[in-house]
C-alpha cells in the first residue's frame, strides 16, 4: 500500500514539474472588459483651448541636450506667430532670463498648422526647479519643471513609461493614473504612437492639436522622451503627403545632433544614471544604413561607470507572444540583438502591441538558420524586454495571445496601463506596471532589476 502511494505521488510530482518546465511565466487571469475605445469628442474639457488671444497651447517639454542641462520648450499659437521667446527663472530667484526660439508652420493635405514654436534653453543648473513663461500680454502662461541630477553612477531617478497613448477615454485614464501614482516619474519615456490622427480621413491633423492639448497637463511640467511609432509616420502619397514623419518631426523635436545622429528618429540622451538609446523601427535598420552605423558607434560610447543603466526604447517589440504584430520586429532583431547582448543592455521598452508583457532575460543570437537553434535561450547578458503599448488608443485592446505562453515570457496581461521605473542606485532599480482597473490604478506586475554591469546576478532568484 505504502509503495503504491509512493508511486502515485512520484507520478504527480513528475507531471507537475513537466508542466512547469514546458510553460512560460504568468498569463494574468485578469481580463478587463473589452469595450470599443472611442476618441474623446473635440469639445471634451481635456482638449480645451486656453483663454486669450493667441494664447500658447500644446505646451510641451523634452530634453534639449545630451546630458540633461538643456530643455526644449515647444508650444503652438493659433492666431499669429506672436513671441518666440521663453522667459525663465529659478524658483526663489528674481533674475529672469530669456531664450529665443524658432517658429514654423506646415501644411498637410488641406490642413494648415498653427505657429509651432520650439525654444531650447541651454546650460541650466542640475537638480533645480525653474519656472518658465510663454506668450504675451493677457495670454501669458507660466509652468515649471525640475532639471535632473548631474549625470553620475549613483543618481537616483524615476521614469514613467507610456506607449500608444492616443486620445480615448482610456488614454485619459492612463494619463490620470500616471499623474496620480505616488511614485510618478520625473520624466516620461514614451515608446511611440502619439495621437493616432492617421485613423481619421486624410490624417486629420486637428487630432495632433487635440493630442498636444490633452497631454499638456503633464508634458508642460516634465520632459517626455520621444520614440517614433508607426502611427507617427503619416506617409500618404495618395493625398500628396509623401514625407514620412512630417507632423511628428515638426511638432516633437529631439536633441539628436547632440548624440551625433543625423536623424531625429534615432538618438541618445544621458539622464541621471541612465543612458537612453532611442531607435526607429520604421526607418532602415539593415547593415550600412545610417541608423546601423550610428548605433554601432553609439554603443561603444556608453560608459557604464558613468551611466550604469543602459536602456533602449523602440516602438515595435522583438519579443511579443500576442497574436497581433507577431514577429514584426524580426528583421531588426536579427541584426541588432547580438549588440544588445554584447553591451549588456539592461532593459528594452517597446509599445505597438496594445497590451502588457515582460520577458525573462533571453536572447536568440545563436540562431543562424543553419544552426537550427531557434529557441530563445536564458542569457544573463541579455536585456529584459517589456512591452507597454497599453496606453489605451482608438484601436482598442490586444487580447489574442499565442498559446501556450512561451517560456521566455515572464508575465503578460491584456489591460491598459502605465509603468514606473525607479532607479535607486548603480545596482538596483525597481520596476512596476499598473493596470487601469475600475477607475483606479492597480499594481499588477513588478520586478527588481539588478544592473547588468555592476551587479549582473540573476534577478529571478
Ligand atoms: Fe504601433
Short mmCIF file of C-alpha atoms and ligand atoms in Angstrom, two decimals:
data_model
loop_
_atom_site.label_atom_id
_atom_site.label_comp_id
_atom_site.label_asym_id
_atom_site.label_seq_id
_atom_site.Cartn_x
_atom_site.Cartn_y
_atom_site.Cartn_z
CA UNK A 1 0.00 0.00 0.00
CA UNK A 2 2.75 2.40 1.06
CA UNK A 3 4.68 1.66 -2.13
CA UNK A 4 1.70 2.33 -4.44
CA UNK A 5 1.11 5.72 -2.71
CA UNK A 6 4.78 6.48 -3.27
CA UNK A 7 4.35 5.81 -7.00
CA UNK A 8 1.20 7.95 -7.19
CA UNK A 9 2.95 10.88 -5.51
CA UNK A 10 6.05 10.44 -7.69
CA UNK A 11 3.95 10.42 -10.87
CA UNK A 12 2.03 13.52 -9.74
CA UNK A 13 5.29 15.33 -9.00
CA UNK A 14 6.64 14.38 -12.41
CA UNK A 15 3.51 15.66 -14.16
CA UNK A 16 3.59 18.94 -12.20
CA UNK A 17 7.27 19.51 -12.92
CA UNK A 18 6.85 18.66 -16.58
CA UNK A 19 4.03 21.17 -16.87
CA UNK A 20 6.18 23.80 -15.18
CA UNK A 21 9.10 23.14 -17.48
CA UNK A 22 7.01 23.39 -20.64
CA UNK A 23 5.11 26.50 -19.65
CA UNK A 24 6.17 30.09 -19.72
CA UNK A 25 5.55 32.56 -16.93
CA UNK A 26 2.32 34.06 -15.81
CA UNK A 27 -0.64 34.88 -18.02
CA UNK A 28 -2.71 37.11 -15.79
CA UNK A 29 -6.19 35.90 -15.05
CA UNK A 30 -7.34 39.49 -15.03
CA UNK A 31 -9.18 40.26 -18.25
CA UNK A 32 -10.61 43.71 -18.50
CA UNK A 33 -13.99 44.26 -20.02
CA UNK A 34 -13.36 44.79 -23.70
CA UNK A 35 -15.24 47.78 -24.99
CA UNK A 36 -14.71 49.85 -28.07
CA UNK A 37 -12.13 52.54 -27.41
CA UNK A 38 -13.52 55.82 -28.65
CA UNK A 39 -11.64 59.05 -29.03
CA UNK A 40 -12.86 61.77 -26.73
CA UNK A 41 -15.02 64.30 -28.65
CA UNK A 42 -13.50 67.55 -29.80
CA UNK A 43 -15.40 69.57 -27.21
CA UNK A 44 -14.03 67.49 -24.30
CA UNK A 45 -12.62 69.50 -21.43
CA UNK A 46 -9.23 67.80 -21.84
CA UNK A 47 -8.93 69.43 -25.26
CA UNK A 48 -9.94 72.89 -24.07
CA UNK A 49 -8.20 75.78 -25.81
CA UNK A 50 -6.60 78.18 -23.30
CA UNK A 51 -8.28 81.57 -22.89
CA UNK A 52 -6.98 84.69 -24.53
CA UNK A 53 -5.99 85.95 -27.94
CA UNK A 54 -3.20 83.85 -29.45
CA UNK A 55 -2.71 82.02 -26.15
CA UNK A 56 0.07 79.39 -26.27
CA UNK A 57 -1.34 75.88 -26.35
CA UNK A 58 0.06 72.33 -26.54
CA UNK A 59 2.97 73.37 -24.34
CA UNK A 60 5.43 70.50 -24.07
CA UNK A 61 8.96 69.72 -22.93
CA UNK A 62 11.68 67.30 -23.91
CA UNK A 63 15.37 67.05 -23.10
CA UNK A 64 17.34 69.66 -25.06
CA UNK A 65 20.91 68.39 -24.95
CA UNK A 66 22.84 65.19 -24.31
CA UNK A 67 23.30 65.46 -20.55
CA UNK A 68 20.09 66.94 -19.12
CA UNK A 69 21.13 70.58 -18.70
CA UNK A 70 19.01 71.62 -21.65
CA UNK A 71 15.25 71.65 -22.22
CA UNK A 72 13.31 72.17 -25.44
CA UNK A 73 10.11 74.13 -24.80
CA UNK A 74 7.52 73.84 -27.57
CA UNK A 75 4.10 75.40 -27.99
CA UNK A 76 1.60 76.42 -30.66
CA UNK A 77 -0.12 79.75 -31.24
CA UNK A 78 -3.14 79.80 -33.50
CA UNK A 79 -3.84 83.42 -34.43
CA UNK A 80 -0.41 84.80 -35.32
CA UNK A 81 3.26 83.90 -34.76
CA UNK A 82 3.48 86.03 -31.63
CA UNK A 83 6.56 85.93 -29.46
CA UNK A 84 9.03 83.08 -29.88
CA UNK A 85 10.76 83.86 -26.58
CA UNK A 86 10.69 81.92 -23.33
CA UNK A 87 11.16 83.79 -20.08
CA UNK A 88 12.58 81.53 -17.37
CA UNK A 89 13.88 81.82 -13.85
CA UNK A 90 14.95 79.69 -10.95
CA UNK A 91 12.43 79.19 -8.19
CA UNK A 92 13.12 81.76 -5.45
CA UNK A 93 15.15 83.92 -7.81
CA UNK A 94 14.18 87.30 -9.23
CA UNK A 95 16.68 87.09 -12.07
CA UNK A 96 14.79 86.33 -15.25
CA UNK A 97 16.44 85.12 -18.42
CA UNK A 98 15.23 84.95 -21.99
CA UNK A 99 15.78 82.24 -24.56
CA UNK A 100 14.82 82.78 -28.18
CA UNK A 101 13.29 80.05 -30.26
CA UNK A 102 12.02 79.45 -33.76
CA UNK A 103 8.57 79.46 -35.30
CA UNK A 104 7.34 77.47 -38.27
CA UNK A 105 4.20 76.12 -39.87
CA UNK A 106 3.44 73.18 -42.07
CA UNK A 107 0.69 72.10 -44.40
CA UNK A 108 -0.70 68.57 -44.52
CA UNK A 109 -3.19 67.93 -47.33
CA UNK A 110 -5.80 70.67 -46.67
CA UNK A 111 -4.77 71.25 -43.05
CA UNK A 112 -2.69 74.30 -42.12
CA UNK A 113 -0.92 74.10 -38.80
CA UNK A 114 -0.78 76.84 -36.21
CA UNK A 115 2.50 78.59 -35.48
CA UNK A 116 4.74 75.96 -33.94
CA UNK A 117 7.39 77.30 -31.57
CA UNK A 118 10.50 75.47 -30.36
CA UNK A 119 12.93 77.06 -27.96
CA UNK A 120 15.97 75.31 -26.49
CA UNK A 121 17.13 76.52 -23.10
CA UNK A 122 20.76 75.51 -22.51
CA UNK A 123 23.10 75.39 -19.54
CA UNK A 124 20.54 75.07 -16.79
CA UNK A 125 21.64 74.07 -13.31
CA UNK A 126 21.12 70.45 -12.35
CA UNK A 127 18.60 69.49 -9.67
CA UNK A 128 16.87 72.85 -9.89
CA UNK A 129 13.28 73.95 -10.20
CA UNK A 130 12.66 76.51 -12.93
CA UNK A 131 9.57 78.45 -13.84
CA UNK A 132 9.01 79.46 -17.43
CA UNK A 133 6.57 81.68 -19.25
CA UNK A 134 5.40 81.69 -22.86
CA UNK A 135 3.06 84.04 -24.67
CA UNK A 136 2.46 87.77 -24.28
CA UNK A 137 0.06 90.20 -22.62
CA UNK A 138 -3.05 88.71 -21.08
CA UNK A 139 -2.38 85.38 -22.79
CA UNK A 140 0.88 84.63 -20.98
CA UNK A 141 1.08 81.20 -19.42
CA UNK A 142 3.51 80.03 -16.74
CA UNK A 143 4.66 76.48 -16.00
CA UNK A 144 7.59 74.85 -14.22
CA UNK A 145 9.97 71.93 -14.48
CA UNK A 146 12.77 70.39 -12.43
CA UNK A 147 16.12 69.56 -14.00
CA UNK A 148 17.62 66.13 -13.33
CA UNK A 149 20.60 65.44 -11.06
CA UNK A 150 24.06 65.54 -12.65
CA UNK A 151 24.93 62.55 -14.79
CA UNK A 152 26.59 60.07 -12.49
CA UNK A 153 26.53 56.43 -11.42
CA UNK A 154 24.51 56.73 -8.24
CA UNK A 155 21.99 59.37 -9.24
CA UNK A 156 18.55 58.01 -8.43
CA UNK A 157 15.80 58.91 -10.85
CA UNK A 158 12.26 57.82 -11.69
CA UNK A 159 10.91 57.39 -15.19
CA UNK A 160 7.32 56.88 -16.27
CA UNK A 161 6.61 54.59 -19.21
CA UNK A 162 3.70 55.21 -21.54
CA UNK A 163 3.09 53.90 -25.04
CA UNK A 164 0.49 54.01 -27.80
CA UNK A 165 -1.49 56.58 -25.88
CA UNK A 166 -3.92 58.09 -28.38
CA UNK A 167 -6.76 60.24 -27.10
CA UNK A 168 -9.60 57.99 -25.98
CA UNK A 169 -11.37 57.83 -22.63
CA UNK A 170 -8.93 55.02 -21.80
CA UNK A 171 -5.98 57.24 -22.75
CA UNK A 172 -7.28 59.82 -20.29
CA UNK A 173 -7.49 57.16 -17.59
CA UNK A 174 -3.90 56.02 -18.25
CA UNK A 175 -2.55 59.56 -18.06
CA UNK A 176 -4.58 60.31 -14.95
CA UNK A 177 -3.32 57.16 -13.23
CA UNK A 178 0.23 58.06 -14.15
CA UNK A 179 -0.22 61.54 -12.68
CA UNK A 180 -1.84 60.16 -9.53
CA UNK A 181 0.75 57.44 -9.00
CA UNK A 182 2.51 58.25 -5.70
CA UNK A 183 5.75 57.31 -7.44
CA UNK A 184 5.02 59.29 -10.59
CA UNK A 185 8.06 59.62 -12.83
CA UNK A 186 10.14 62.74 -13.20
CA UNK A 187 10.34 62.16 -16.96
CA UNK A 188 8.24 60.03 -19.30
CA UNK A 189 9.85 57.56 -21.67
CA UNK A 190 7.26 57.47 -24.44
CA UNK A 191 7.58 54.44 -26.72
CA UNK A 192 5.77 55.73 -29.79
CA UNK A 193 2.33 56.21 -31.39
CA UNK A 194 1.20 59.55 -30.07
CA UNK A 195 -2.05 60.96 -31.46
CA UNK A 196 -3.45 58.34 -33.89
CA UNK A 197 -4.54 61.25 -36.09
CA UNK A 198 -3.88 58.91 -39.02
CA UNK A 199 -7.05 56.99 -38.12
CA UNK A 200 -9.08 59.95 -39.43
CA UNK A 201 -9.84 60.80 -43.07
CA UNK A 202 -6.77 62.45 -44.64
CA UNK A 203 -4.95 62.01 -41.31
CA UNK A 204 -6.89 64.96 -39.90
CA UNK A 205 -4.08 66.85 -38.24
CA UNK A 206 -6.50 68.67 -35.95
CA UNK A 207 -6.16 65.48 -33.91
CA UNK A 208 -2.46 66.21 -33.50
CA UNK A 209 -3.54 69.53 -31.97
CA UNK A 210 -6.06 67.94 -29.62
CA UNK A 211 -3.44 65.39 -28.52
CA UNK A 212 -0.98 68.19 -27.74
CA UNK A 213 -3.61 69.92 -25.61
CA UNK A 214 -4.55 66.64 -23.92
CA UNK A 215 -1.05 65.75 -22.67
CA UNK A 216 -0.03 69.33 -21.86
CA UNK A 217 -1.13 68.86 -18.26
CA UNK A 218 1.84 66.50 -17.79
CA UNK A 219 4.15 67.34 -20.67
CA UNK A 220 4.38 71.07 -19.84
CA UNK A 221 5.83 70.14 -16.44
CA UNK A 222 8.10 67.21 -17.21
CA UNK A 223 10.00 66.13 -20.32
CA UNK A 224 8.68 63.29 -22.41
CA UNK A 225 11.36 61.44 -24.34
CA UNK A 226 10.00 60.66 -27.80
CA UNK A 227 10.16 57.48 -29.85
CA UNK A 228 8.55 57.30 -33.29
CA UNK A 229 5.83 54.71 -33.90
CA UNK A 230 4.03 53.51 -37.00
CA UNK A 231 1.09 55.88 -36.38
CA UNK A 232 3.57 58.74 -36.43
CA UNK A 233 4.74 58.03 -39.99
CA UNK A 234 1.80 59.80 -41.73
CA UNK A 235 3.09 58.64 -45.12
CA UNK A 236 0.19 59.24 -47.52
CA UNK A 237 1.33 59.86 -51.10
CA UNK A 238 -2.24 59.22 -52.30
CA UNK A 239 -3.22 62.59 -50.80
CA UNK A 240 0.02 64.31 -51.73
CA UNK A 241 1.88 63.63 -48.49
CA UNK A 242 4.95 61.53 -49.30
CA UNK A 243 7.19 62.88 -46.50
CA UNK A 244 7.33 60.33 -43.66
CA UNK A 245 7.04 61.59 -40.08
CA UNK A 246 6.12 65.12 -41.20
CA UNK A 247 3.69 66.19 -38.41
CA UNK A 248 5.67 64.23 -35.79
CA UNK A 249 9.02 65.84 -36.55
CA UNK A 250 7.52 69.31 -36.98
CA UNK A 251 5.89 69.12 -33.58
CA UNK A 252 8.20 66.98 -31.45
CA UNK A 253 11.85 67.97 -31.82
CA UNK A 254 14.55 65.93 -30.08
CA UNK A 255 18.24 66.68 -29.42
CA UNK A 256 19.51 64.16 -31.96
CA UNK A 257 22.51 66.16 -33.14
CA UNK A 258 23.91 66.18 -29.60
CA UNK A 259 24.45 62.43 -29.91
CA UNK A 260 25.96 62.56 -33.37
CA UNK A 261 22.81 61.28 -35.06
CA UNK A 262 21.79 62.50 -38.48
CA UNK A 263 18.08 61.89 -37.88
CA UNK A 264 15.59 62.85 -35.16
CA UNK A 265 14.24 59.31 -35.38
CA UNK A 266 17.22 57.75 -33.58
CA UNK A 267 19.33 59.41 -30.90
CA UNK A 268 20.50 59.09 -27.33
CA UNK A 269 20.45 61.05 -24.09
CA UNK A 270 22.01 60.71 -20.69
CA UNK A 271 19.75 61.45 -17.77
CA UNK A 272 20.94 60.95 -14.18
CA UNK A 273 22.41 57.41 -14.10
CA UNK A 274 20.71 56.26 -17.30
CA UNK A 275 21.93 56.15 -20.87
CA UNK A 276 18.87 56.04 -23.09
CA UNK A 277 19.08 54.99 -26.72
CA UNK A 278 16.04 55.63 -28.91
CA UNK A 279 15.69 53.63 -32.11
CA UNK A 280 13.31 53.82 -35.06
CA UNK A 281 11.60 50.63 -36.07
CA UNK A 282 10.19 52.40 -39.12
CA UNK A 283 13.45 53.56 -40.62
CA UNK A 284 16.04 51.47 -42.40
CA UNK A 285 17.86 49.25 -39.90
CA UNK A 286 19.90 46.91 -42.03
CA UNK A 287 23.67 46.85 -42.36
CA UNK A 288 25.38 50.01 -43.70
CA UNK A 289 22.26 52.16 -43.17
CA UNK A 290 22.63 55.43 -41.24
CA UNK A 291 20.83 54.03 -38.19
CA UNK A 292 23.01 50.89 -38.17
CA UNK A 293 26.22 52.88 -38.41
CA UNK A 294 25.10 55.31 -35.72
CA UNK A 295 24.08 52.55 -33.29
CA UNK A 296 27.29 50.62 -33.90
CA UNK A 297 29.34 53.67 -32.90
CA UNK A 298 26.94 54.75 -30.17
CA UNK A 299 27.05 51.57 -28.10
CA UNK A 300 30.84 51.86 -27.88
CA UNK A 301 30.46 55.31 -26.30
CA UNK A 302 28.41 54.15 -23.32
CA UNK A 303 30.48 54.32 -20.15
CA UNK A 304 28.75 52.21 -17.51
CA UNK A 305 30.99 53.69 -14.83
CA UNK A 306 29.27 57.00 -15.56
CA UNK A 307 25.79 55.79 -16.57
CA UNK A 308 25.26 52.25 -15.24
CA UNK A 309 21.76 51.84 -16.68
CA UNK A 310 21.60 51.19 -20.41
CA UNK A 311 18.02 51.48 -21.65
CA UNK A 312 16.75 51.12 -25.22
CA UNK A 313 13.42 52.45 -26.47
CA UNK A 314 11.81 51.36 -29.72
CA UNK A 315 8.26 51.06 -30.92
CA UNK A 316 7.90 47.52 -32.24
CA UNK A 317 8.81 44.79 -29.73
CA UNK A 318 11.22 41.99 -30.61
CA UNK A 319 9.72 39.56 -28.12
CA UNK A 320 5.95 39.51 -28.22
CA UNK A 321 3.76 36.49 -27.55
CA UNK A 322 0.49 38.11 -28.55
CA UNK A 323 -1.23 37.17 -31.78
CA UNK A 324 -1.04 40.72 -33.07
CA UNK A 325 2.16 42.17 -34.60
CA UNK A 326 3.71 38.75 -34.01
CA UNK A 327 7.34 38.70 -35.23
CA UNK A 328 7.10 42.14 -36.84
CA UNK A 329 10.36 43.13 -35.16
CA UNK A 330 12.33 40.15 -36.50
CA UNK A 331 14.23 41.92 -39.25
CA UNK A 332 15.54 44.43 -36.74
CA UNK A 333 16.18 41.85 -34.01
CA UNK A 334 18.39 39.59 -36.08
CA UNK A 335 20.71 42.49 -36.86
CA UNK A 336 20.91 44.33 -33.54
CA UNK A 337 20.32 41.68 -30.88
CA UNK A 338 23.97 40.48 -30.73
CA UNK A 339 24.97 44.06 -29.86
CA UNK A 340 22.39 44.28 -27.07
CA UNK A 341 23.87 41.13 -25.53
CA UNK A 342 27.48 42.18 -26.11
CA UNK A 343 26.91 45.57 -24.48
CA UNK A 344 24.66 44.17 -21.75
CA UNK A 345 21.63 46.37 -22.26
CA UNK A 346 19.61 46.35 -19.03
CA UNK A 347 16.15 46.72 -20.48
CA UNK A 348 14.33 47.35 -23.74
CA UNK A 349 10.98 49.09 -23.68
CA UNK A 350 8.63 48.90 -26.65
CA UNK A 351 4.96 49.53 -27.46
CA UNK A 352 2.93 48.72 -30.59
CA UNK A 353 1.12 45.73 -29.09
CA UNK A 354 -1.82 47.14 -27.15
CA UNK A 355 -1.30 45.10 -24.03
CA UNK A 356 1.42 44.37 -21.48
CA UNK A 357 4.23 41.82 -21.42
CA UNK A 358 7.58 41.33 -19.62
CA UNK A 359 10.15 38.78 -20.77
CA UNK A 360 12.83 36.93 -18.91
CA UNK A 361 16.47 37.67 -19.74
CA UNK A 362 16.72 35.84 -23.04
CA UNK A 363 18.50 36.01 -26.36
CA UNK A 364 18.09 34.32 -29.70
CA UNK A 365 21.53 35.16 -31.01
CA UNK A 366 22.58 31.55 -31.52
CA UNK A 367 20.09 31.17 -34.35
CA UNK A 368 21.95 31.22 -37.66
CA UNK A 369 19.41 29.46 -39.92
CA UNK A 370 21.83 26.56 -40.34
CA UNK A 371 22.30 26.13 -36.58
CA UNK A 372 18.66 25.24 -36.03
CA UNK A 373 18.83 26.76 -32.54
CA UNK A 374 15.71 28.79 -32.96
CA UNK A 375 14.53 28.87 -29.36
CA UNK A 376 15.27 31.92 -27.21
CA UNK A 377 17.72 30.87 -24.50
CA UNK A 378 18.26 32.22 -21.00
CA UNK A 379 21.11 34.70 -21.15
CA UNK A 380 22.15 36.85 -18.22
CA UNK A 381 23.87 39.33 -20.54
CA UNK A 382 20.62 39.92 -22.40
CA UNK A 383 18.04 42.62 -21.67
CA UNK A 384 14.60 42.19 -20.20
CA UNK A 385 12.09 43.08 -22.91
CA UNK A 386 8.99 44.96 -21.80
CA UNK A 387 6.00 45.87 -23.95
CA UNK A 388 3.90 48.78 -22.71
CA UNK A 389 1.78 49.56 -25.76
CA UNK A 390 -1.14 49.75 -23.37
CA UNK A 391 -1.87 53.49 -23.26
CA UNK A 392 -5.42 52.89 -24.50
CA UNK A 393 -5.79 54.21 -28.03
CA UNK A 394 -8.61 54.12 -30.58
CA UNK A 395 -7.61 50.69 -31.91
CA UNK A 396 -8.52 49.03 -28.63
CA UNK A 397 -7.00 46.27 -26.58
CA UNK A 398 -4.98 43.33 -27.89
CA UNK A 399 -6.38 40.18 -26.31
CA UNK A 400 -5.29 37.38 -28.61
CA UNK A 401 -2.29 35.53 -27.20
CA UNK A 402 -0.22 32.70 -28.63
CA UNK A 403 -0.69 29.55 -26.56
CA UNK A 404 0.91 28.11 -24.63
CA UNK A 405 2.75 31.08 -23.19
CA UNK A 406 6.37 30.80 -24.41
CA UNK A 407 8.98 30.03 -21.79
CA UNK A 408 10.70 33.35 -22.33
CA UNK A 409 7.57 35.31 -21.40
CA UNK A 410 7.54 36.11 -17.68
CA UNK A 411 4.24 37.98 -17.38
CA UNK A 412 1.57 39.10 -19.81
CA UNK A 413 -1.80 40.72 -19.46
CA UNK A 414 -4.36 42.30 -21.76
CA UNK A 415 -5.02 45.52 -19.93
CA UNK A 416 -4.33 49.18 -20.43
CA UNK A 417 -1.95 50.86 -18.02
CA UNK A 418 1.42 52.51 -17.43
CA UNK A 419 4.72 51.57 -15.80
CA UNK A 420 7.22 53.20 -13.47
CA UNK A 421 10.98 52.59 -13.38
CA UNK A 422 12.60 53.75 -10.14
CA UNK A 423 16.39 53.73 -10.45
CA UNK A 424 17.70 53.59 -6.90
CA UNK A 425 21.48 53.45 -7.39
CA UNK A 426 24.05 51.81 -9.66
CA UNK A 427 22.94 48.29 -8.79
CA UNK A 428 19.17 48.29 -8.23
CA UNK A 429 16.08 49.59 -10.00
CA UNK A 430 12.51 48.83 -9.01
CA UNK A 431 10.04 48.47 -11.84
CA UNK A 432 6.25 48.24 -11.59
CA UNK A 433 3.39 48.05 -14.05
CA UNK A 434 -0.01 49.47 -13.14
CA UNK A 435 -3.15 48.38 -14.92
CA UNK A 436 -6.17 50.63 -15.33
CA UNK A 437 -8.85 48.92 -13.36
CA UNK A 438 -12.33 50.12 -12.49
CA UNK A 439 -11.38 53.74 -12.12
CA UNK A 440 -8.24 53.20 -10.09
CA UNK A 441 -4.73 52.03 -10.84
CA UNK A 442 -3.63 48.67 -9.53
CA UNK A 443 -0.06 47.39 -9.45
CA UNK A 444 -0.16 44.10 -11.31
CA UNK A 445 3.46 43.28 -12.11
CA UNK A 446 6.77 44.28 -10.59
CA UNK A 447 10.42 43.38 -10.98
CA UNK A 448 13.61 44.28 -9.15
CA UNK A 449 16.29 44.92 -11.76
CA UNK A 450 19.92 44.16 -10.99
CA UNK A 451 22.25 46.23 -13.11
CA UNK A 452 24.00 44.19 -15.80
CA UNK A 453 27.34 45.95 -15.38
CA UNK A 454 27.57 46.45 -11.60
CA UNK A 455 25.53 43.57 -10.27
CA UNK A 456 24.94 41.01 -13.04
CA UNK A 457 23.18 38.48 -10.85
CA UNK A 458 20.09 36.57 -11.97
CA UNK A 459 17.14 38.52 -10.52
CA UNK A 460 14.73 35.64 -10.84
CA UNK A 461 16.26 34.10 -7.72
FE1 LIG B 1 2.12 50.88 -33.23
#
